[in-house]
Every structure is written in C-alpha cells, then in structure tokens.
Amino acid sequence: MGADVGEDQRAQELYERLKAYEGKAAAAGCEGKDVVNEPMIRHWCEAMGDTSPAYPTIAPPTMLQAWTMGGLSGHAGRTDAYDALLGLLDDAGFTSVVATDCEQEYLRPLRPGDRITFDAVIESVSAQKTTKLGTGHFVTTRMDVRADGELAGTHRFRILKYAPVQRKPKARRPRPVINRDTRGFWEGVSRHELLIQKCTGCGTLRFPWLPGCNSCGSPAWETVEAVGDGTVYSYVVMHHPPFPAFAEPDPATGSPRPYAVGLIELSEGVRMISNITGVPPAAIRIGMPVELEFLSADDELTLPVFRARHAVPQEDAV
Ligand code: ZN
C-alpha cells in the first residue's frame, strides 16, 4: 500500500499549503461601480416580482451582491493570493470549478445614496473531500460590504475546485447512417428481416441498398427477404486498432480480442459485409457455411451478423 501512503502524504502536504492562504485577502479596496440607487432597485424588484412598498426607500437586502458586481469590465482589486490559491489547486489536478452555495448576513439596510466599498478574505479551505462530482477542496471567501464605511452585510461564497470523476462511457457501436435510401433495410432489421432489394424492371437483386438498378437503371424496386443462409466469401481479422464496442477485452489479459469482419455471400447471390460469430477468428475459412442471426448490440441497435453453422475442429484452427 506504499502508493496510497504517498498519495495521502501528498494530499496532506497540499492541504497544508492551501491552509496557509486562510485569512489572506482575496480582494482589497474595492468600490461599487454605482452608489445605491433607485433605478437599479426598481429594475431588480421588477425582475424578481417583488412589490414590497419598502422599496425603493431601502434596497432589497438580497441585492447585496449586486452593488459589488464588476459587470462586463470586471473589477480591479482581486489579489494575487486568490489567484495563487486557485493556481495551486489547478496544478494539483483540481481544474474544474462549481459554485456550491452562498450565505448572506444583513447588518443594516442599504439606502439610495450609500457609497459601497468592499473587501474579500479567503475564509477557509477544506480538507480534500470526495463528492459525486469528483474529489477536491471547498474554498470559502467572505466579502464584507460597507456603506459609507460602515459594515452593512457579508456575503460568503463557496466553490468546489475538483478533479471530475472520470466516467468511462460504455463503448457503443457506431450508429448506422439511416437515410431515405436505406431506411427500409433498417426497418427490416428491426423486425429481424434481412431485406434485399429487387429491381422490378429486370429482376436483379442488389445489396447494399441503392436508389436505382445498376443493370437497367430502373428506380422501381421491391424487396425479398433473405432466407439467412450464406457462406464466407472473404474475411479479415481485426487486431488493431482495438474497438471495445466490437469485441470485449479478454478478461484474462485485459487486451482486446480480435474479431472477424466477413464478406458473406447469401444464398440469394448478393454479398454483404458483417461480423462472423460463434467461431474463433483463427478458425474461419473461405467457403465456411454461416447463418443469419440478429445481434442486439445495445438497447437501440440491432445488427444482422452471421454465425458459423458448425464448430470447427480444433486441429483445423491456425
Ligand atoms: Zn433492373
């Protein structure tokens, strides 16, 4: 468990470095861009639907932060200490940020004409915590808001700086492209029917689906359902690059299993590309009989694949 001890020690060392920022200024000597004023109070009350007759003689207490906001042009006054603290967290891999909560205390009402000044202090940095979002540290800053120099309220703001949980999405097969030329084929597959197009002009079967006949040029067609018998006309065995969606890793080695992609000649005479299943790829042979089956790849995707009709003797395997 040496690695865990090392990790615990690194976490502890980081926490001590983060704690050293507690009590340091996050912003100093800041001034509100506007004095407390009736138009801003009126806009706020309209936006919030607050019709209290107390306003705008005084400002709604929950407007406290509004008087400190820098707007698009931002605020001067943010300290190097706050940036350095966030930089330490970034460097430790806690690169994501989410605001978690804020708390306000109101000491006296703000009135039109009050001149706002404020400072902010890094109040606390938590030990490393693991949340549903990921592992990281909570950082709480406290802003002291003054009106004409007198403390009028405080605004505590807490963020979580964290390393997001790496969610490994389950590998899914790419979706087929379904358009007006191929929709009928995929609708057939969803009913477990493998449909081949048949030209109604000259009777030629065709696969894959096309808007017109290559033999006579007719755009008119109907379909016939394949009976599901076929043989391996040609094949490749895919080793690299590995695609987990196409073949689960070997549980013994963790490395991806090779899988077979075959060109299957259907008994109707057309050929289609698909997977060959039910046989180790090394045992696949040209001419091997296969039969159609429908693979439920995931909740949304069914695919026609071809299973070897009978087991291949082991000594025949490469
Ligand atoms: Zn034709």
PDB file of C-alpha atoms and ligand atoms in Angstrom:
ATOM      1  CA  MET A   1       0.000   0.000   0.000  1.00  0.00           C
ATOM      2  CA  GLY A   2       3.060   2.248  -0.461  1.00  0.00           C
ATOM      3  CA  ALA A   3       1.381   4.214  -3.252  1.00  0.00           C
ATOM      4  CA  ASP A   4      -1.598   5.051  -1.010  1.00  0.00           C
ATOM      5  CA  VAL A   5       0.682   6.313   1.743  1.00  0.00           C
ATOM      6  CA  GLY A   6       2.461   8.501  -0.818  1.00  0.00           C
ATOM      7  CA  GLU A   7      -0.851   9.815  -2.062  1.00  0.00           C
ATOM      8  CA  ASP A   8      -2.119  10.546   1.447  1.00  0.00           C
ATOM      9  CA  GLN A   9       1.108  12.379   2.179  1.00  0.00           C
ATOM     10  CA  ARG A  10       0.855  14.449  -0.998  1.00  0.00           C
ATOM     11  CA  ALA A  11      -2.762  15.306  -0.171  1.00  0.00           C
ATOM     12  CA  GLN A  12      -1.735  16.336   3.346  1.00  0.00           C
ATOM     13  CA  GLU A  13       1.126  18.481   2.064  1.00  0.00           C
ATOM     14  CA  LEU A  14      -1.157  20.183  -0.432  1.00  0.00           C
ATOM     15  CA  TYR A  15      -3.768  20.801   2.263  1.00  0.00           C
ATOM     16  CA  GLU A  16      -1.155  22.490   4.454  1.00  0.00           C
ATOM     17  CA  ARG A  17      -0.115  24.734   1.577  1.00  0.00           C
ATOM     18  CA  LEU A  18      -3.762  25.593   0.876  1.00  0.00           C
ATOM     19  CA  LYS A  19      -4.476  26.302   4.555  1.00  0.00           C
ATOM     20  CA  ALA A  20      -1.700  28.898   4.547  1.00  0.00           C
ATOM     21  CA  TYR A  21      -3.995  31.076   2.401  1.00  0.00           C
ATOM     22  CA  GLU A  22      -6.749  31.218   5.018  1.00  0.00           C
ATOM     23  CA  GLY A  23      -7.130  34.769   6.281  1.00  0.00           C
ATOM     24  CA  LYS A  24      -5.405  36.309   3.272  1.00  0.00           C
ATOM     25  CA  ALA A  25      -7.206  38.936   1.233  1.00  0.00           C
ATOM     26  CA  ALA A  26      -8.975  37.746  -1.918  1.00  0.00           C
ATOM     27  CA  ALA A  27      -9.931  41.268  -2.924  1.00  0.00           C
ATOM     28  CA  ALA A  28      -8.977  44.534  -1.286  1.00  0.00           C
ATOM     29  CA  GLY A  29     -10.003  48.173  -1.514  1.00  0.00           C
ATOM     30  CA  CYS A  30     -12.845  47.627  -3.971  1.00  0.00           C
ATOM     31  CA  GLU A  31     -15.520  50.202  -4.690  1.00  0.00           C
ATOM     32  CA  GLY A  32     -19.028  49.671  -6.011  1.00  0.00           C
ATOM     33  CA  LYS A  33     -19.431  50.980  -9.544  1.00  0.00           C
ATOM     34  CA  ASP A  34     -22.616  52.830  -8.626  1.00  0.00           C
ATOM     35  CA  VAL A  35     -23.899  54.258  -5.404  1.00  0.00           C
ATOM     36  CA  VAL A  36     -27.066  52.527  -4.175  1.00  0.00           C
ATOM     37  CA  ASN A  37     -29.727  53.957  -6.458  1.00  0.00           C
ATOM     38  CA  GLU A  38     -33.459  53.816  -7.170  1.00  0.00           C
ATOM     39  CA  PRO A  39     -33.304  52.763 -10.852  1.00  0.00           C
ATOM     40  CA  MET A  40     -31.267  49.623 -10.052  1.00  0.00           C
ATOM     41  CA  ILE A  41     -33.579  48.836  -7.142  1.00  0.00           C
ATOM     42  CA  ARG A  42     -36.625  49.249  -9.379  1.00  0.00           C
ATOM     43  CA  HIS A  43     -35.177  47.006 -12.100  1.00  0.00           C
ATOM     44  CA  TRP A  44     -34.317  44.348  -9.532  1.00  0.00           C
ATOM     45  CA  CYS A  45     -37.802  44.438  -8.000  1.00  0.00           C
ATOM     46  CA  GLU A  46     -39.413  44.155 -11.435  1.00  0.00           C
ATOM     47  CA  ALA A  47     -37.181  41.235 -12.386  1.00  0.00           C
ATOM     48  CA  MET A  48     -37.889  39.470  -9.089  1.00  0.00           C
ATOM     49  CA  GLY A  49     -41.557  40.369  -8.958  1.00  0.00           C
ATOM     50  CA  ASP A  50     -41.042  41.946  -5.536  1.00  0.00           C
ATOM     51  CA  THR A  51     -43.755  44.576  -4.959  1.00  0.00           C
ATOM     52  CA  SER A  52     -42.944  45.381  -1.320  1.00  0.00           C
ATOM     53  CA  PRO A  53     -43.684  49.059  -0.543  1.00  0.00           C
ATOM     54  CA  ALA A  54     -40.421  49.136   1.465  1.00  0.00           C
ATOM     55  CA  TYR A  55     -38.581  49.566  -1.850  1.00  0.00           C
ATOM     56  CA  PRO A  56     -37.001  51.730  -3.152  1.00  0.00           C
ATOM     57  CA  THR A  57     -36.732  53.662   0.096  1.00  0.00           C
ATOM     58  CA  ILE A  58     -34.293  50.947   1.054  1.00  0.00           C
ATOM     59  CA  ALA A  59     -32.698  48.359  -1.243  1.00  0.00           C
ATOM     60  CA  PRO A  60     -33.832  44.732  -1.034  1.00  0.00           C
ATOM     61  CA  PRO A  61     -31.276  43.051   1.243  1.00  0.00           C
ATOM     62  CA  THR A  62     -30.727  40.254  -1.270  1.00  0.00           C
ATOM     63  CA  MET A  63     -29.363  42.871  -3.686  1.00  0.00           C
ATOM     64  CA  LEU A  64     -26.231  42.983  -1.517  1.00  0.00           C
ATOM     65  CA  GLN A  65     -24.019  41.316  -4.091  1.00  0.00           C
ATOM     66  CA  ALA A  66     -25.420  43.385  -6.956  1.00  0.00           C
ATOM     67  CA  TRP A  67     -23.734  46.534  -5.584  1.00  0.00           C
ATOM     68  CA  THR A  68     -20.359  44.759  -5.655  1.00  0.00           C
ATOM     69  CA  MET A  69     -20.534  43.318  -9.146  1.00  0.00           C
ATOM     70  CA  GLY A  70     -17.942  44.475 -11.649  1.00  0.00           C
ATOM     71  CA  GLY A  71     -20.071  44.000 -14.753  1.00  0.00           C
ATOM     72  CA  LEU A  72     -18.524  43.134 -18.087  1.00  0.00           C
ATOM     73  CA  SER A  73     -15.427  45.221 -17.455  1.00  0.00           C
ATOM     74  CA  GLY A  74     -14.688  43.412 -14.184  1.00  0.00           C
ATOM     75  CA  HIS A  75     -13.179  44.755 -11.012  1.00  0.00           C
ATOM     76  CA  ALA A  76      -9.751  45.839 -10.012  1.00  0.00           C
ATOM     77  CA  GLY A  77      -8.832  44.661  -6.547  1.00  0.00           C
ATOM     78  CA  ARG A  78      -8.645  40.880  -6.828  1.00  0.00           C
ATOM     79  CA  THR A  79      -5.439  39.846  -5.059  1.00  0.00           C
ATOM     80  CA  ASP A  80      -2.568  37.670  -6.178  1.00  0.00           C
ATOM     81  CA  ALA A  81      -3.251  35.426  -3.171  1.00  0.00           C
ATOM     82  CA  TYR A  82      -6.608  34.253  -4.507  1.00  0.00           C
ATOM     83  CA  ASP A  83      -5.161  33.573  -7.958  1.00  0.00           C
ATOM     84  CA  ALA A  84      -2.221  31.725  -6.395  1.00  0.00           C
ATOM     85  CA  LEU A  85      -4.582  29.573  -4.339  1.00  0.00           C
ATOM     86  CA  LEU A  86      -6.617  28.629  -7.420  1.00  0.00           C
ATOM     87  CA  GLY A  87      -3.369  28.005  -9.305  1.00  0.00           C
ATOM     88  CA  LEU A  88      -2.196  25.558  -6.622  1.00  0.00           C
ATOM     89  CA  LEU A  89      -5.462  23.680  -6.952  1.00  0.00           C
ATOM     90  CA  ASP A  90      -5.219  23.655 -10.757  1.00  0.00           C
ATOM     91  CA  ASP A  91      -1.675  22.318 -10.586  1.00  0.00           C
ATOM     92  CA  ALA A  92      -2.836  19.522  -8.265  1.00  0.00           C
ATOM     93  CA  GLY A  93      -5.358  18.434 -10.916  1.00  0.00           C
ATOM     94  CA  PHE A  94      -8.420  20.106  -9.373  1.00  0.00           C
ATOM     95  CA  THR A  95      -9.105  22.006 -12.563  1.00  0.00           C
ATOM     96  CA  SER A  96     -12.908  22.134 -12.553  1.00  0.00           C
ATOM     97  CA  VAL A  97     -14.922  24.590 -10.526  1.00  0.00           C
ATOM     98  CA  VAL A  98     -18.508  24.779  -9.384  1.00  0.00           C
ATOM     99  CA  ALA A  99     -20.177  27.326  -7.131  1.00  0.00           C
ATOM    100  CA  THR A 100     -21.869  25.379  -4.350  1.00  0.00           C
ATOM    101  CA  ASP A 101     -23.619  27.919  -2.135  1.00  0.00           C
ATOM    102  CA  CYS A 102     -23.681  31.423  -0.792  1.00  0.00           C
ATOM    103  CA  GLU A 103     -24.779  32.858   2.529  1.00  0.00           C
ATOM    104  CA  GLN A 104     -25.522  36.471   3.286  1.00  0.00           C
ATOM    105  CA  GLU A 105     -25.898  38.375   6.541  1.00  0.00           C
ATOM    106  CA  TYR A 106     -27.520  41.796   6.639  1.00  0.00           C
ATOM    107  CA  LEU A 107     -26.413  44.218   9.331  1.00  0.00           C
ATOM    108  CA  ARG A 108     -28.168  47.331   8.182  1.00  0.00           C
ATOM    109  CA  PRO A 109     -30.356  48.341   5.208  1.00  0.00           C
ATOM    110  CA  LEU A 110     -28.789  49.979   2.185  1.00  0.00           C
ATOM    111  CA  ARG A 111     -30.404  53.227   1.054  1.00  0.00           C
ATOM    112  CA  PRO A 112     -30.165  55.215  -2.158  1.00  0.00           C
ATOM    113  CA  GLY A 113     -27.063  57.356  -1.976  1.00  0.00           C
ATOM    114  CA  ASP A 114     -24.989  54.886   0.083  1.00  0.00           C
ATOM    115  CA  ARG A 115     -21.460  54.537  -1.263  1.00  0.00           C
ATOM    116  CA  ILE A 116     -20.380  50.895  -1.365  1.00  0.00           C
ATOM    117  CA  THR A 117     -16.880  49.600  -0.625  1.00  0.00           C
ATOM    118  CA  PHE A 118     -15.898  46.024  -0.009  1.00  0.00           C
ATOM    119  CA  ASP A 119     -13.076  43.587   0.676  1.00  0.00           C
ATOM    120  CA  ALA A 120     -12.973  39.842   0.492  1.00  0.00           C
ATOM    121  CA  VAL A 121     -10.975  37.369   2.506  1.00  0.00           C
ATOM    122  CA  ILE A 122     -10.184  33.691   1.915  1.00  0.00           C
ATOM    123  CA  GLU A 123     -12.057  32.437   4.937  1.00  0.00           C
ATOM    124  CA  SER A 124     -11.455  28.707   4.728  1.00  0.00           C
ATOM    125  CA  VAL A 125     -10.154  25.911   2.546  1.00  0.00           C
ATOM    126  CA  SER A 126     -11.500  22.452   3.311  1.00  0.00           C
ATOM    127  CA  ALA A 127      -9.543  19.237   3.541  1.00  0.00           C
ATOM    128  CA  GLN A 128      -9.786  17.069   0.466  1.00  0.00           C
ATOM    129  CA  LYS A 129     -13.371  15.889   0.005  1.00  0.00           C
ATOM    130  CA  THR A 130     -14.885  13.424  -2.388  1.00  0.00           C
ATOM    131  CA  THR A 131     -18.260  14.391  -3.809  1.00  0.00           C
ATOM    132  CA  LYS A 132     -20.404  12.962  -6.588  1.00  0.00           C
ATOM    133  CA  LEU A 133     -18.776  15.440  -8.950  1.00  0.00           C
ATOM    134  CA  GLY A 134     -15.275  14.383  -8.014  1.00  0.00           C
ATOM    135  CA  THR A 135     -12.566  14.924  -5.424  1.00  0.00           C
ATOM    136  CA  GLY A 136     -11.398  18.407  -4.486  1.00  0.00           C
ATOM    137  CA  HIS A 137     -11.384  21.222  -1.961  1.00  0.00           C
ATOM    138  CA  PHE A 138     -14.089  23.702  -0.963  1.00  0.00           C
ATOM    139  CA  VAL A 139     -12.886  27.302  -0.867  1.00  0.00           C
ATOM    140  CA  THR A 140     -14.984  29.840   1.037  1.00  0.00           C
ATOM    141  CA  THR A 141     -14.495  33.545   0.603  1.00  0.00           C
ATOM    142  CA  ARG A 142     -16.236  36.158   2.722  1.00  0.00           C
ATOM    143  CA  MET A 143     -16.946  39.569   1.316  1.00  0.00           C
ATOM    144  CA  ASP A 144     -17.527  42.405   3.777  1.00  0.00           C
ATOM    145  CA  VAL A 145     -19.715  45.081   2.241  1.00  0.00           C
ATOM    146  CA  ARG A 146     -19.620  48.570   3.680  1.00  0.00           C
ATOM    147  CA  ALA A 147     -21.948  51.502   3.140  1.00  0.00           C
ATOM    148  CA  ASP A 148     -20.247  54.845   3.670  1.00  0.00           C
ATOM    149  CA  GLY A 149     -17.574  52.954   5.612  1.00  0.00           C
ATOM    150  CA  GLU A 150     -19.974  51.108   7.918  1.00  0.00           C
ATOM    151  CA  LEU A 151     -20.296  47.311   7.702  1.00  0.00           C
ATOM    152  CA  ALA A 152     -23.684  46.663   6.100  1.00  0.00           C
ATOM    153  CA  GLY A 153     -23.539  42.961   5.307  1.00  0.00           C
ATOM    154  CA  THR A 154     -21.408  39.946   4.494  1.00  0.00           C
ATOM    155  CA  HIS A 155     -21.554  37.651   1.515  1.00  0.00           C
ATOM    156  CA  ARG A 156     -19.990  34.201   1.838  1.00  0.00           C
ATOM    157  CA  PHE A 157     -19.360  32.375  -1.378  1.00  0.00           C
ATOM    158  CA  ARG A 158     -18.241  28.761  -1.584  1.00  0.00           C
ATOM    159  CA  ILE A 159     -16.808  26.961  -4.558  1.00  0.00           C
ATOM    160  CA  LEU A 160     -15.596  23.411  -5.075  1.00  0.00           C
ATOM    161  CA  LYS A 161     -12.386  23.093  -7.073  1.00  0.00           C
ATOM    162  CA  TYR A 162     -12.285  19.471  -8.128  1.00  0.00           C
ATOM    163  CA  ALA A 163     -10.963  16.796 -10.436  1.00  0.00           C
ATOM    164  CA  PRO A 164     -14.003  15.482 -12.264  1.00  0.00           C
ATOM    165  CA  VAL A 165     -14.853  11.809 -11.867  1.00  0.00           C
ATOM    166  CA  GLN A 166     -13.689  10.065 -14.998  1.00  0.00           C
ATOM    167  CA  ARG A 167     -16.782   8.318 -16.228  1.00  0.00           C
ATOM    168  CA  LYS A 168     -15.765   5.806 -18.818  1.00  0.00           C
ATOM    169  CA  PRO A 169     -18.693   5.579 -21.170  1.00  0.00           C
ATOM    170  CA  LYS A 170     -19.588   2.069 -22.151  1.00  0.00           C
ATOM    171  CA  ALA A 171     -18.299   1.610 -25.645  1.00  0.00           C
ATOM    172  CA  ARG A 172     -21.164   1.597 -28.145  1.00  0.00           C
ATOM    173  CA  ARG A 173     -21.050   0.593 -31.729  1.00  0.00           C
ATOM    174  CA  PRO A 174     -21.249   3.447 -34.195  1.00  0.00           C
ATOM    175  CA  ARG A 175     -24.811   4.049 -35.344  1.00  0.00           C
ATOM    176  CA  PRO A 176     -25.634   3.165 -38.937  1.00  0.00           C
ATOM    177  CA  VAL A 177     -26.400   6.047 -41.265  1.00  0.00           C
ATOM    178  CA  ILE A 178     -30.114   5.776 -41.947  1.00  0.00           C
ATOM    179  CA  ASN A 179     -31.438   7.884 -44.820  1.00  0.00           C
ATOM    180  CA  ARG A 180     -34.298   7.620 -47.273  1.00  0.00           C
ATOM    181  CA  ASP A 181     -32.277   5.196 -49.406  1.00  0.00           C
ATOM    182  CA  THR A 182     -31.529   2.788 -46.518  1.00  0.00           C
ATOM    183  CA  ARG A 183     -34.430   3.277 -44.122  1.00  0.00           C
ATOM    184  CA  GLY A 184     -36.330   0.261 -45.459  1.00  0.00           C
ATOM    185  CA  PHE A 185     -33.353  -2.001 -44.835  1.00  0.00           C
ATOM    186  CA  TRP A 186     -33.007  -0.909 -41.180  1.00  0.00           C
ATOM    187  CA  GLU A 187     -36.738  -1.126 -40.614  1.00  0.00           C
ATOM    188  CA  GLY A 188     -36.478  -4.723 -41.818  1.00  0.00           C
ATOM    189  CA  VAL A 189     -33.596  -5.398 -39.435  1.00  0.00           C
ATOM    190  CA  SER A 190     -35.652  -4.046 -36.539  1.00  0.00           C
ATOM    191  CA  ARG A 191     -38.269  -6.722 -37.427  1.00  0.00           C
ATOM    192  CA  HIS A 192     -35.477  -9.332 -37.746  1.00  0.00           C
ATOM    193  CA  GLU A 193     -35.849  -9.461 -41.511  1.00  0.00           C
ATOM    194  CA  LEU A 194     -32.847  -9.149 -43.823  1.00  0.00           C
ATOM    195  CA  LEU A 195     -34.282  -7.452 -46.899  1.00  0.00           C
ATOM    196  CA  ILE A 196     -32.627  -7.462 -50.309  1.00  0.00           C
ATOM    197  CA  GLN A 197     -33.718  -5.009 -52.965  1.00  0.00           C
ATOM    198  CA  LYS A 198     -35.094  -6.464 -56.197  1.00  0.00           C
ATOM    199  CA  CYS A 199     -35.411  -4.384 -59.343  1.00  0.00           C
ATOM    200  CA  THR A 200     -38.988  -4.566 -60.631  1.00  0.00           C
ATOM    201  CA  GLY A 201     -37.708  -3.659 -64.123  1.00  0.00           C
ATOM    202  CA  CYS A 202     -35.270  -6.539 -64.693  1.00  0.00           C
ATOM    203  CA  GLY A 203     -35.492  -8.624 -61.534  1.00  0.00           C
ATOM    204  CA  THR A 204     -31.856  -8.132 -60.489  1.00  0.00           C
ATOM    205  CA  LEU A 205     -31.202  -8.428 -56.745  1.00  0.00           C
ATOM    206  CA  ARG A 206     -28.971  -5.818 -55.209  1.00  0.00           C
ATOM    207  CA  PHE A 207     -27.201  -5.208 -51.938  1.00  0.00           C
ATOM    208  CA  PRO A 208     -26.311  -2.788 -50.360  1.00  0.00           C
ATOM    209  CA  TRP A 209     -29.421  -0.750 -50.956  1.00  0.00           C
ATOM    210  CA  LEU A 210     -29.262   1.804 -53.785  1.00  0.00           C
ATOM    211  CA  PRO A 211     -31.833   4.183 -55.269  1.00  0.00           C
ATOM    212  CA  GLY A 212     -31.587   2.630 -58.756  1.00  0.00           C
ATOM    213  CA  CYS A 213     -30.695  -0.566 -60.597  1.00  0.00           C
ATOM    214  CA  ASN A 214     -27.127  -0.942 -61.845  1.00  0.00           C
ATOM    215  CA  SER A 215     -28.280  -3.309 -64.578  1.00  0.00           C
ATOM    216  CA  CYS A 216     -31.189  -1.467 -66.189  1.00  0.00           C
ATOM    217  CA  GLY A 217     -31.275   1.885 -64.446  1.00  0.00           C
ATOM    218  CA  SER A 218     -34.827   1.496 -63.170  1.00  0.00           C
ATOM    219  CA  PRO A 219     -35.619   3.336 -59.946  1.00  0.00           C
ATOM    220  CA  ALA A 220     -38.503   0.928 -59.187  1.00  0.00           C
ATOM    221  CA  TRP A 221     -37.872  -1.852 -56.702  1.00  0.00           C
ATOM    222  CA  GLU A 222     -39.388  -4.232 -54.228  1.00  0.00           C
ATOM    223  CA  THR A 223     -37.783  -6.371 -51.549  1.00  0.00           C
ATOM    224  CA  VAL A 224     -37.256 -10.043 -50.921  1.00  0.00           C
ATOM    225  CA  GLU A 225     -36.404 -11.398 -47.520  1.00  0.00           C
ATOM    226  CA  ALA A 226     -33.141 -13.338 -47.337  1.00  0.00           C
ATOM    227  CA  VAL A 227     -33.609 -16.881 -46.019  1.00  0.00           C
ATOM    228  CA  GLY A 228     -30.450 -16.373 -43.937  1.00  0.00           C
ATOM    229  CA  ASP A 229     -28.078 -18.963 -45.429  1.00  0.00           C
ATOM    230  CA  GLY A 230     -24.671 -17.893 -46.605  1.00  0.00           C
ATOM    231  CA  THR A 231     -21.002 -18.707 -46.933  1.00  0.00           C
ATOM    232  CA  VAL A 232     -17.864 -16.794 -46.109  1.00  0.00           C
ATOM    233  CA  TYR A 233     -16.741 -15.258 -49.410  1.00  0.00           C
ATOM    234  CA  SER A 234     -13.820 -13.411 -47.826  1.00  0.00           C
ATOM    235  CA  TYR A 235     -12.869 -12.067 -44.411  1.00  0.00           C
ATOM    236  CA  VAL A 236     -10.351 -10.087 -42.370  1.00  0.00           C
ATOM    237  CA  VAL A 237      -9.471 -10.429 -38.707  1.00  0.00           C
ATOM    238  CA  MET A 238      -9.196  -7.073 -36.948  1.00  0.00           C
ATOM    239  CA  HIS A 239      -6.434  -6.896 -34.335  1.00  0.00           C
ATOM    240  CA  HIS A 240      -5.630  -3.169 -34.331  1.00  0.00           C
ATOM    241  CA  PRO A 241      -6.792  -0.636 -33.605  1.00  0.00           C
ATOM    242  CA  PRO A 242      -8.868  -2.158 -30.797  1.00  0.00           C
ATOM    243  CA  PHE A 243     -12.546  -1.136 -30.672  1.00  0.00           C
ATOM    244  CA  PRO A 244     -14.108  -2.232 -27.367  1.00  0.00           C
ATOM    245  CA  ALA A 245     -17.555  -1.770 -28.920  1.00  0.00           C
ATOM    246  CA  PHE A 246     -16.794  -4.524 -31.418  1.00  0.00           C
ATOM    247  CA  ALA A 247     -15.095  -7.013 -29.107  1.00  0.00           C
ATOM    248  CA  GLU A 248     -14.969  -7.131 -25.331  1.00  0.00           C
ATOM    249  CA  PRO A 249     -11.470  -7.326 -23.827  1.00  0.00           C
ATOM    250  CA  ASP A 250     -10.190 -10.758 -22.902  1.00  0.00           C
ATOM    251  CA  PRO A 251     -10.898 -10.938 -19.138  1.00  0.00           C
ATOM    252  CA  ALA A 252      -7.678 -12.904 -18.572  1.00  0.00           C
ATOM    253  CA  THR A 253      -5.309 -10.448 -20.237  1.00  0.00           C
ATOM    254  CA  GLY A 254      -7.370  -7.262 -20.445  1.00  0.00           C
ATOM    255  CA  SER A 255      -6.302  -6.854 -24.044  1.00  0.00           C
ATOM    256  CA  PRO A 256      -8.871  -6.512 -26.789  1.00  0.00           C
ATOM    257  CA  ARG A 257      -9.892  -9.664 -28.583  1.00  0.00           C
ATOM    258  CA  PRO A 258      -9.519  -9.803 -32.346  1.00  0.00           C
ATOM    259  CA  TYR A 259     -12.771 -10.024 -34.250  1.00  0.00           C
ATOM    260  CA  ALA A 260     -13.747 -11.109 -37.731  1.00  0.00           C
ATOM    261  CA  VAL A 261     -15.321  -8.998 -40.456  1.00  0.00           C
ATOM    262  CA  GLY A 262     -16.591 -11.123 -43.292  1.00  0.00           C
ATOM    263  CA  LEU A 263     -17.903 -10.637 -46.784  1.00  0.00           C
ATOM    264  CA  ILE A 264     -20.833 -13.052 -46.701  1.00  0.00           C
ATOM    265  CA  GLU A 265     -22.324 -14.427 -49.880  1.00  0.00           C
ATOM    266  CA  LEU A 266     -26.015 -15.015 -49.272  1.00  0.00           C
ATOM    267  CA  SER A 267     -27.729 -17.983 -50.899  1.00  0.00           C
ATOM    268  CA  GLU A 268     -29.699 -15.416 -52.942  1.00  0.00           C
ATOM    269  CA  GLY A 269     -26.389 -14.430 -54.577  1.00  0.00           C
ATOM    270  CA  VAL A 270     -25.735 -10.946 -53.153  1.00  0.00           C
ATOM    271  CA  ARG A 271     -22.882 -10.270 -50.754  1.00  0.00           C
ATOM    272  CA  MET A 272     -22.845  -8.199 -47.593  1.00  0.00           C
ATOM    273  CA  ILE A 273     -20.256  -7.168 -45.040  1.00  0.00           C
ATOM    274  CA  SER A 274     -20.937  -8.283 -41.484  1.00  0.00           C
ATOM    275  CA  ASN A 275     -19.375  -9.946 -38.459  1.00  0.00           C
ATOM    276  CA  ILE A 276     -18.736 -13.672 -38.280  1.00  0.00           C
ATOM    277  CA  THR A 277     -19.576 -15.023 -34.842  1.00  0.00           C
ATOM    278  CA  GLY A 278     -19.553 -18.297 -32.989  1.00  0.00           C
ATOM    279  CA  VAL A 279     -16.079 -19.284 -34.084  1.00  0.00           C
ATOM    280  CA  PRO A 280     -12.549 -18.157 -33.124  1.00  0.00           C
ATOM    281  CA  PRO A 281     -11.343 -15.791 -35.848  1.00  0.00           C
ATOM    282  CA  ALA A 282      -8.346 -18.038 -36.496  1.00  0.00           C
ATOM    283  CA  ALA A 283     -10.702 -20.910 -37.430  1.00  0.00           C
ATOM    284  CA  ILE A 284     -12.645 -19.026 -40.106  1.00  0.00           C
ATOM    285  CA  ARG A 285     -12.266 -20.423 -43.630  1.00  0.00           C
ATOM    286  CA  ILE A 286     -13.318 -19.200 -47.053  1.00  0.00           C
ATOM    287  CA  GLY A 287     -16.456 -21.075 -48.062  1.00  0.00           C
ATOM    288  CA  MET A 288     -17.474 -21.813 -44.471  1.00  0.00           C
ATOM    289  CA  PRO A 289     -21.271 -22.021 -44.136  1.00  0.00           C
ATOM    290  CA  VAL A 290     -22.854 -19.383 -41.916  1.00  0.00           C
ATOM    291  CA  GLU A 291     -26.387 -18.489 -40.893  1.00  0.00           C
ATOM    292  CA  LEU A 292     -28.010 -15.173 -40.215  1.00  0.00           C
ATOM    293  CA  GLU A 293     -28.781 -14.094 -36.692  1.00  0.00           C
ATOM    294  CA  PHE A 294     -29.679 -10.745 -35.214  1.00  0.00           C
ATOM    295  CA  LEU A 295     -27.323  -9.266 -32.654  1.00  0.00           C
ATOM    296  CA  SER A 296     -28.809  -6.917 -30.072  1.00  0.00           C
ATOM    297  CA  ALA A 297     -25.762  -4.665 -29.755  1.00  0.00           C
ATOM    298  CA  ASP A 298     -27.432  -2.356 -27.220  1.00  0.00           C
ATOM    299  CA  ASP A 299     -30.888  -1.031 -26.331  1.00  0.00           C
ATOM    300  CA  GLU A 300     -31.181   0.873 -29.591  1.00  0.00           C
ATOM    301  CA  LEU A 301     -29.189  -1.123 -32.105  1.00  0.00           C
ATOM    302  CA  THR A 302     -29.868  -4.471 -33.760  1.00  0.00           C
ATOM    303  CA  LEU A 303     -27.471  -5.758 -36.418  1.00  0.00           C
ATOM    304  CA  PRO A 304     -27.517  -8.726 -38.770  1.00  0.00           C
ATOM    305  CA  VAL A 305     -24.450 -10.940 -38.170  1.00  0.00           C
ATOM    306  CA  PHE A 306     -23.504 -14.420 -39.354  1.00  0.00           C
ATOM    307  CA  ARG A 307     -22.792 -17.384 -37.110  1.00  0.00           C
ATOM    308  CA  ALA A 308     -20.633 -20.314 -38.167  1.00  0.00           C
ATOM    309  CA  ARG A 309     -23.009 -23.231 -38.834  1.00  0.00           C
ATOM    310  CA  HIS A 310     -20.922 -25.847 -37.087  1.00  0.00           C
ATOM    311  CA  ALA A 311     -17.959 -25.944 -34.794  1.00  0.00           C
ATOM    312  CA  VAL A 312     -14.604 -26.181 -36.457  1.00  0.00           C
ATOM    313  CA  PRO A 313     -12.272 -28.984 -35.316  1.00  0.00           C
ATOM    314  CA  GLN A 314      -9.548 -27.539 -33.118  1.00  0.00           C
ATOM    315  CA  GLU A 315      -6.695 -29.014 -35.197  1.00  0.00           C
ATOM    316  CA  ASP A 316      -8.053 -27.111 -38.187  1.00  0.00           C
ATOM    317  CA  ALA A 317      -7.507 -23.830 -36.398  1.00  0.00           C
ATOM    318  CA  VAL A 318      -4.451 -21.768 -37.321  1.00  0.00           C
TER     319      VAL A 318
HETATM  320 ZN    ZN B   1     -33.024  -3.575 -63.193  1.00  0.00          ZN
END
